[in-house]
mmCIF file of C-alpha atoms in Angstrom:
data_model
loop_
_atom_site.group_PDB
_atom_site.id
_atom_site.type_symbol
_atom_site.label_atom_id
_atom_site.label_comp_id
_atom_site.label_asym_id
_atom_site.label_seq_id
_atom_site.Cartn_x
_atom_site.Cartn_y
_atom_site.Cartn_z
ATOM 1 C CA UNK A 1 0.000 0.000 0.000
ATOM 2 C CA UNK A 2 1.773 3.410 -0.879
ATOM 3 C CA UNK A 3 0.783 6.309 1.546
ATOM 4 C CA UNK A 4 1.957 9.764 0.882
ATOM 5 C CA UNK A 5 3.154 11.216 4.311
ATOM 6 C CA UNK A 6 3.895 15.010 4.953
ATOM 7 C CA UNK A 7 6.455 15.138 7.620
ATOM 8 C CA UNK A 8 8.779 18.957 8.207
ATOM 9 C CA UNK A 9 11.908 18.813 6.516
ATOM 10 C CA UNK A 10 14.332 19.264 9.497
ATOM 11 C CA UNK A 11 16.840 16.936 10.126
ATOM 12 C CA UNK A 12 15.407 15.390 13.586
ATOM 13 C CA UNK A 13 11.732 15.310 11.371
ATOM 14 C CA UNK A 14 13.758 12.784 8.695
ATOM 15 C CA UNK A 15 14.964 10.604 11.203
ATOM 16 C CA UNK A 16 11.826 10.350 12.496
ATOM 17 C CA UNK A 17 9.976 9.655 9.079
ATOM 18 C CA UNK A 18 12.553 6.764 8.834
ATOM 19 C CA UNK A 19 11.390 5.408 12.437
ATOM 20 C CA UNK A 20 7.384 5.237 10.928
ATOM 21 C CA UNK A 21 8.478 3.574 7.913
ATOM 22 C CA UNK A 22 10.868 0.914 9.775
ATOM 23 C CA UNK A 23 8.175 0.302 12.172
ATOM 24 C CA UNK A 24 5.278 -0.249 9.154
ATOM 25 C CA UNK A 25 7.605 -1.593 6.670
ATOM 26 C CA UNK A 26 4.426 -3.619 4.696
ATOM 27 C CA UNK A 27 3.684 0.476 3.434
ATOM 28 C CA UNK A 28 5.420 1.873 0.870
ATOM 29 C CA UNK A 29 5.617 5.055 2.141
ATOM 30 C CA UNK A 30 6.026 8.662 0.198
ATOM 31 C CA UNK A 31 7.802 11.800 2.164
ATOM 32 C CA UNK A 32 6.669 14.906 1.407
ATOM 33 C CA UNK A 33 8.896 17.521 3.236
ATOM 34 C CA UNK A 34 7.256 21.052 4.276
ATOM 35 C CA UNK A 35 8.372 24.131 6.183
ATOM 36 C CA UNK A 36 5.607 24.711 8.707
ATOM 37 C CA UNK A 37 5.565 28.498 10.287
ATOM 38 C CA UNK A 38 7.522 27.018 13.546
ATOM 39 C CA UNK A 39 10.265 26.285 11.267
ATOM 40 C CA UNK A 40 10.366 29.363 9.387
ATOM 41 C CA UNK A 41 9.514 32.160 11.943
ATOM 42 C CA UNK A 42 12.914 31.953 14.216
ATOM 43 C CA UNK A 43 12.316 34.818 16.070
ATOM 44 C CA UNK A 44 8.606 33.721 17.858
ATOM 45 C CA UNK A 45 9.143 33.203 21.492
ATOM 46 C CA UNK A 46 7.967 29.207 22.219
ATOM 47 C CA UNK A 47 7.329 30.487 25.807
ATOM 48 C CA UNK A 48 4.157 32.372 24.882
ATOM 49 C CA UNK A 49 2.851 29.376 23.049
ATOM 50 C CA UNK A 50 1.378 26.130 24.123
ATOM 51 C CA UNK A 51 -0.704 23.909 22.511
ATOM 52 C CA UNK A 52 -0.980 25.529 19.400
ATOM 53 C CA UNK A 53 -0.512 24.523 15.806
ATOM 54 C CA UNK A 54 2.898 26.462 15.319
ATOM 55 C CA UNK A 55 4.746 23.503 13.730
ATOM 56 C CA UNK A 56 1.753 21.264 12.107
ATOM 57 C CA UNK A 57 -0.935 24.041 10.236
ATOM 58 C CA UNK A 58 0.685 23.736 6.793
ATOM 59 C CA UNK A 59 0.863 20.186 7.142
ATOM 60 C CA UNK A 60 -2.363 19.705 8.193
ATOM 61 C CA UNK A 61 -3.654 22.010 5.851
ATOM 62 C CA UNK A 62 -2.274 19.731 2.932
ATOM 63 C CA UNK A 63 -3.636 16.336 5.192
ATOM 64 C CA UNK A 64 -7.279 18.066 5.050
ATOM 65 C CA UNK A 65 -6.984 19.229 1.394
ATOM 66 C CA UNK A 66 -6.369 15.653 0.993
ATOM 67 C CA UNK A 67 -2.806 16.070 -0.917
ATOM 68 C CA UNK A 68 -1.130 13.799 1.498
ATOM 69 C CA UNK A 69 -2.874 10.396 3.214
ATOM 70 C CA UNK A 70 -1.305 11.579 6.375
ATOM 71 C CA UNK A 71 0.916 13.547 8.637
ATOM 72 C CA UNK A 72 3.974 12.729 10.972
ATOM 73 C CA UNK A 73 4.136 15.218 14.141
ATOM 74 C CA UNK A 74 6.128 14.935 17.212
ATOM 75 C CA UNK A 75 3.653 14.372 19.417
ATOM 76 C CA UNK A 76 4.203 17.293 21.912
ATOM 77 C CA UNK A 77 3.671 19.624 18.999
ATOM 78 C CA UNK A 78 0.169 18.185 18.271
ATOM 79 C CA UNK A 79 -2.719 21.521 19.024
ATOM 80 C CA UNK A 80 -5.239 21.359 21.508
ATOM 81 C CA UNK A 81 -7.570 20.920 20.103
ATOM 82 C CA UNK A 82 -6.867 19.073 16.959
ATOM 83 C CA UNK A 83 -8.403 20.634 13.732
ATOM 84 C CA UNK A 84 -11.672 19.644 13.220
ATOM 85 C CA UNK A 85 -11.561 16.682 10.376
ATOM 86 C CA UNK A 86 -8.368 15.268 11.846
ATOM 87 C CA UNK A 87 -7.330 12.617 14.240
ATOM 88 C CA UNK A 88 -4.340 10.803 15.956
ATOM 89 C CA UNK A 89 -4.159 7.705 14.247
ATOM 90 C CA UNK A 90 -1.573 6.472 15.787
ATOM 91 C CA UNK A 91 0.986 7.298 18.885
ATOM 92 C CA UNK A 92 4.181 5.256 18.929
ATOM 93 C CA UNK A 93 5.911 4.015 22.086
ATOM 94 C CA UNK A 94 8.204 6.431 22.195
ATOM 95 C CA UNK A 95 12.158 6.139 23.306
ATOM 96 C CA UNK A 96 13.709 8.219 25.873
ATOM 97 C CA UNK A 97 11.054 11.039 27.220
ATOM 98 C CA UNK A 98 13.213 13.198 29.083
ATOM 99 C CA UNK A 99 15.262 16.606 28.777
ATOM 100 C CA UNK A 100 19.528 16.639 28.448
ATOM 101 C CA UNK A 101 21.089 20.039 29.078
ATOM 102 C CA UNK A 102 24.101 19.569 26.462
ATOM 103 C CA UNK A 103 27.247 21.397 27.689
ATOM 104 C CA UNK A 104 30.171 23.390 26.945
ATOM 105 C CA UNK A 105 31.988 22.987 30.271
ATOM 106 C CA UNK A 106 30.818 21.438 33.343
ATOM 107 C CA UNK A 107 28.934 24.583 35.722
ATOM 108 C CA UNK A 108 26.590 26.304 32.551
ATOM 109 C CA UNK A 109 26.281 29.837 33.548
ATOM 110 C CA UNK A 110 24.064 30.820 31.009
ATOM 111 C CA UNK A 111 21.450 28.212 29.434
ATOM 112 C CA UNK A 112 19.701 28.668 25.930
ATOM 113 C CA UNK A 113 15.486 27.340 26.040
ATOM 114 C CA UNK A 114 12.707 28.679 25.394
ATOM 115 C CA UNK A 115 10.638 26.864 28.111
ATOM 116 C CA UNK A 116 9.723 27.690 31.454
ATOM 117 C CA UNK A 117 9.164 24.105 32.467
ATOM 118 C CA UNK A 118 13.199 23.296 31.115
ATOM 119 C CA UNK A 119 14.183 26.483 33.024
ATOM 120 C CA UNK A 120 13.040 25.072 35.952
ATOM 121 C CA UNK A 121 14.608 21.604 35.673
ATOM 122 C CA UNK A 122 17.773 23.464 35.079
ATOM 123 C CA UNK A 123 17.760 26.140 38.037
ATOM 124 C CA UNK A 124 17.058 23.123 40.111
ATOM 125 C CA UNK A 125 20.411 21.890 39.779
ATOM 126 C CA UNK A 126 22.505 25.610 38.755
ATOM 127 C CA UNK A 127 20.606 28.213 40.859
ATOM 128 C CA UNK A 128 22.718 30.538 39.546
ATOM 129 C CA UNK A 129 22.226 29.929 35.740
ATOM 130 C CA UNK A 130 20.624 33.009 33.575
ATOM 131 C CA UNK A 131 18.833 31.788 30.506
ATOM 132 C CA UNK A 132 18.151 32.704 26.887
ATOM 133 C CA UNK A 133 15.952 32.310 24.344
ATOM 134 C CA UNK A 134 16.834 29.273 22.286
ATOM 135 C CA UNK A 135 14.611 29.138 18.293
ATOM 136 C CA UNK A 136 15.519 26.536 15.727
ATOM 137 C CA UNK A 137 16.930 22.568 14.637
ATOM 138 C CA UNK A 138 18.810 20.784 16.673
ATOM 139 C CA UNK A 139 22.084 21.678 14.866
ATOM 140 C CA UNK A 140 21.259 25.200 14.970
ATOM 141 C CA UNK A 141 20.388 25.390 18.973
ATOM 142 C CA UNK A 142 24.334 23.100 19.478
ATOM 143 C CA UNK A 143 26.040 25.446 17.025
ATOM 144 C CA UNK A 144 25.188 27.953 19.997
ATOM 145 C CA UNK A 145 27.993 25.625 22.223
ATOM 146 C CA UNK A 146 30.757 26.318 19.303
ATOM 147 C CA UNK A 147 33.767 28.600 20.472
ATOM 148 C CA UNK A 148 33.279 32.425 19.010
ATOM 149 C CA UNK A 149 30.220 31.833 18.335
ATOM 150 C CA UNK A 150 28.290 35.205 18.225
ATOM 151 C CA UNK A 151 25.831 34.356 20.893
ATOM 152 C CA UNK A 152 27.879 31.249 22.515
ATOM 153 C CA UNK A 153 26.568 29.643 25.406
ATOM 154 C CA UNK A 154 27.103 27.562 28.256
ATOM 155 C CA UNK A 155 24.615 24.971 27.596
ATOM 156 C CA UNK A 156 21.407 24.238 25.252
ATOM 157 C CA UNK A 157 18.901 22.051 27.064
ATOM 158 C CA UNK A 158 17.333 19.505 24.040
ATOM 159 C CA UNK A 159 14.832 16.326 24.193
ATOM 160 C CA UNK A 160 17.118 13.414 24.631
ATOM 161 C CA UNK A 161 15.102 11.541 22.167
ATOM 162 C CA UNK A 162 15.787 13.977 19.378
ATOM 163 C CA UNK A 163 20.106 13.338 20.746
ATOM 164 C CA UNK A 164 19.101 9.657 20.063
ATOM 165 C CA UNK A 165 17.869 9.883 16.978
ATOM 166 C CA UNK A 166 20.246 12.039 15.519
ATOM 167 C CA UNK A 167 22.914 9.595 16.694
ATOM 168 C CA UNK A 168 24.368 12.610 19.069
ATOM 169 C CA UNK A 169 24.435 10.756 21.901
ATOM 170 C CA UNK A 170 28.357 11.130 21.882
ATOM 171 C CA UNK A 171 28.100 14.836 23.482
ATOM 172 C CA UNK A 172 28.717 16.170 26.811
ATOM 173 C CA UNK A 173 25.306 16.561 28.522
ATOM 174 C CA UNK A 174 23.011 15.927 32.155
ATOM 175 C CA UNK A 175 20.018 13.972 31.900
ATOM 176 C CA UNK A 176 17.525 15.287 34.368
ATOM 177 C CA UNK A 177 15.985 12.409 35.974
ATOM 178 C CA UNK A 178 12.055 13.437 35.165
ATOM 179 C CA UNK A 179 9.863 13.821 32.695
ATOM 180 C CA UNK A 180 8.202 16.867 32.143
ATOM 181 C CA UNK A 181 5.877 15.919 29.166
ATOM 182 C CA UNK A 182 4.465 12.910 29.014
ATOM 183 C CA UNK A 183 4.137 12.908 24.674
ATOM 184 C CA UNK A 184 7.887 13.792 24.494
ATOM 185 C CA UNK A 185 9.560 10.883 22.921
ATOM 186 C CA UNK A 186 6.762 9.690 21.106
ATOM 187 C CA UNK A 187 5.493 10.448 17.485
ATOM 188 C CA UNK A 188 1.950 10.552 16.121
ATOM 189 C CA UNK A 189 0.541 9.710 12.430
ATOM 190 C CA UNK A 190 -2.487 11.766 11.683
ATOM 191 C CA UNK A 191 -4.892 11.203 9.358
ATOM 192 C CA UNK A 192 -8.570 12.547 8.095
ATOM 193 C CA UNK A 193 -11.155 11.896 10.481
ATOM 194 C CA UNK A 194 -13.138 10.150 7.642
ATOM 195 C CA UNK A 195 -9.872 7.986 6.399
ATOM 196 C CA UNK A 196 -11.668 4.872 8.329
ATOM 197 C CA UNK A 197 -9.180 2.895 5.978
ATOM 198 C CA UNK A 198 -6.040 3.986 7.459
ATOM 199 C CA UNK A 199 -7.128 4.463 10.797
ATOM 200 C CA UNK A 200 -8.682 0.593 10.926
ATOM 201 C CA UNK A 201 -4.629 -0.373 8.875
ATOM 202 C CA UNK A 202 -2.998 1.465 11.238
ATOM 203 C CA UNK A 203 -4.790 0.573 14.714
ATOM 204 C CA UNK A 204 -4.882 -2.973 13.160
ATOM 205 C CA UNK A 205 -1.163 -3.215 13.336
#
């Protein structure tokens, strides 16, 4: 069966196309890469935002116009609601769930996130740390670690399942013990509300 899947172009949001198709391998499946507004507008503040659709609308847009069979999200960035005509189809397991502050040195003196939540895992352990606003992939937030860099800092605090799955698991980091989302880790397939083929395929298997 040959399903068209849109899925954000990023590097992390490849790797985790490849983890749908290795885990449904009977599908031939079709990427079709897209540049939602979350990856285009870097300057956006994630702290103001919750469960919005900042990094699924143009995806889901195409999913409802019916150009693609169905969409790959993280599933933290699903909104809340979802858009009316759409469901979760299906939620993997997941892999690791919690946060890594990757580091420069050992004591981080000033931390790059853009969530509260991660700002308080991290001032739990450095009371002293000052924090800044972190936008961008995964190679753009550790670039921020590289000496001279412009707005170097001291550490960038990342999902540990996007470190797995970009096979960075090499780097200097501290994995705080708890979760603080309980979708981080996993990813979600969505598909029309009125797909009842896919959705009995996918639940099926």
């Amino acid at each position: 069966m040959h399903i068209a899947a849109g899925a954000r172009s990023s590097p992390l949001s490849r790797a985790q196309f490849r983890e749908i198709e290795a885990l449904f391998p009977q599908f031939q499946w079709e990427p079709v890469w897209m540049k939602t507004t979350g990856d285009l507008d870097k300057t956006t503040s994630l702290r103001s935002l919750d469960r919005t659709d900042f990094f699924t609308k143009e995806l889901d847009a195409m999913l409802l116009q019916g150009v693609i069979r169905v969409a790959i999200h993280s599933a933290k960035d699903l909104p809340e609601p979802m858009p009316e005509g759409l469901v979760v189809a299906f939620l993997t397991e997941g892999i690791d769930p919690r946060d890594s502050l990757v580091l420069r040195d050992s004591v981080p003196s000033v931390v790059a996130t853009s969530s509260e939540r991660r700002e308080a895992l991290v001032h739990a352990v450095w009371p002293e740390c000052r924090f800044v606003d972190l936008r961008g992939t995964i190679e753009e937030r550790l670039s921020l670690l590289e000496p001279g860099h412009p707005q170097g800092v001291d550490g960038v605090v990342v999902a540990e399942a996007a470190l797995i799955r970009l096979g960075l698991t090499d780097l200097k980091r501290h994995v705080f013990p708890e979760a603080i989302s309980s979708l981080q880790g996993k990813l979600a397939i969505v598909a029309r509300e009125r797909d009842v083929e896919i959705r009995r395929l996918l639940k099926a298997l």
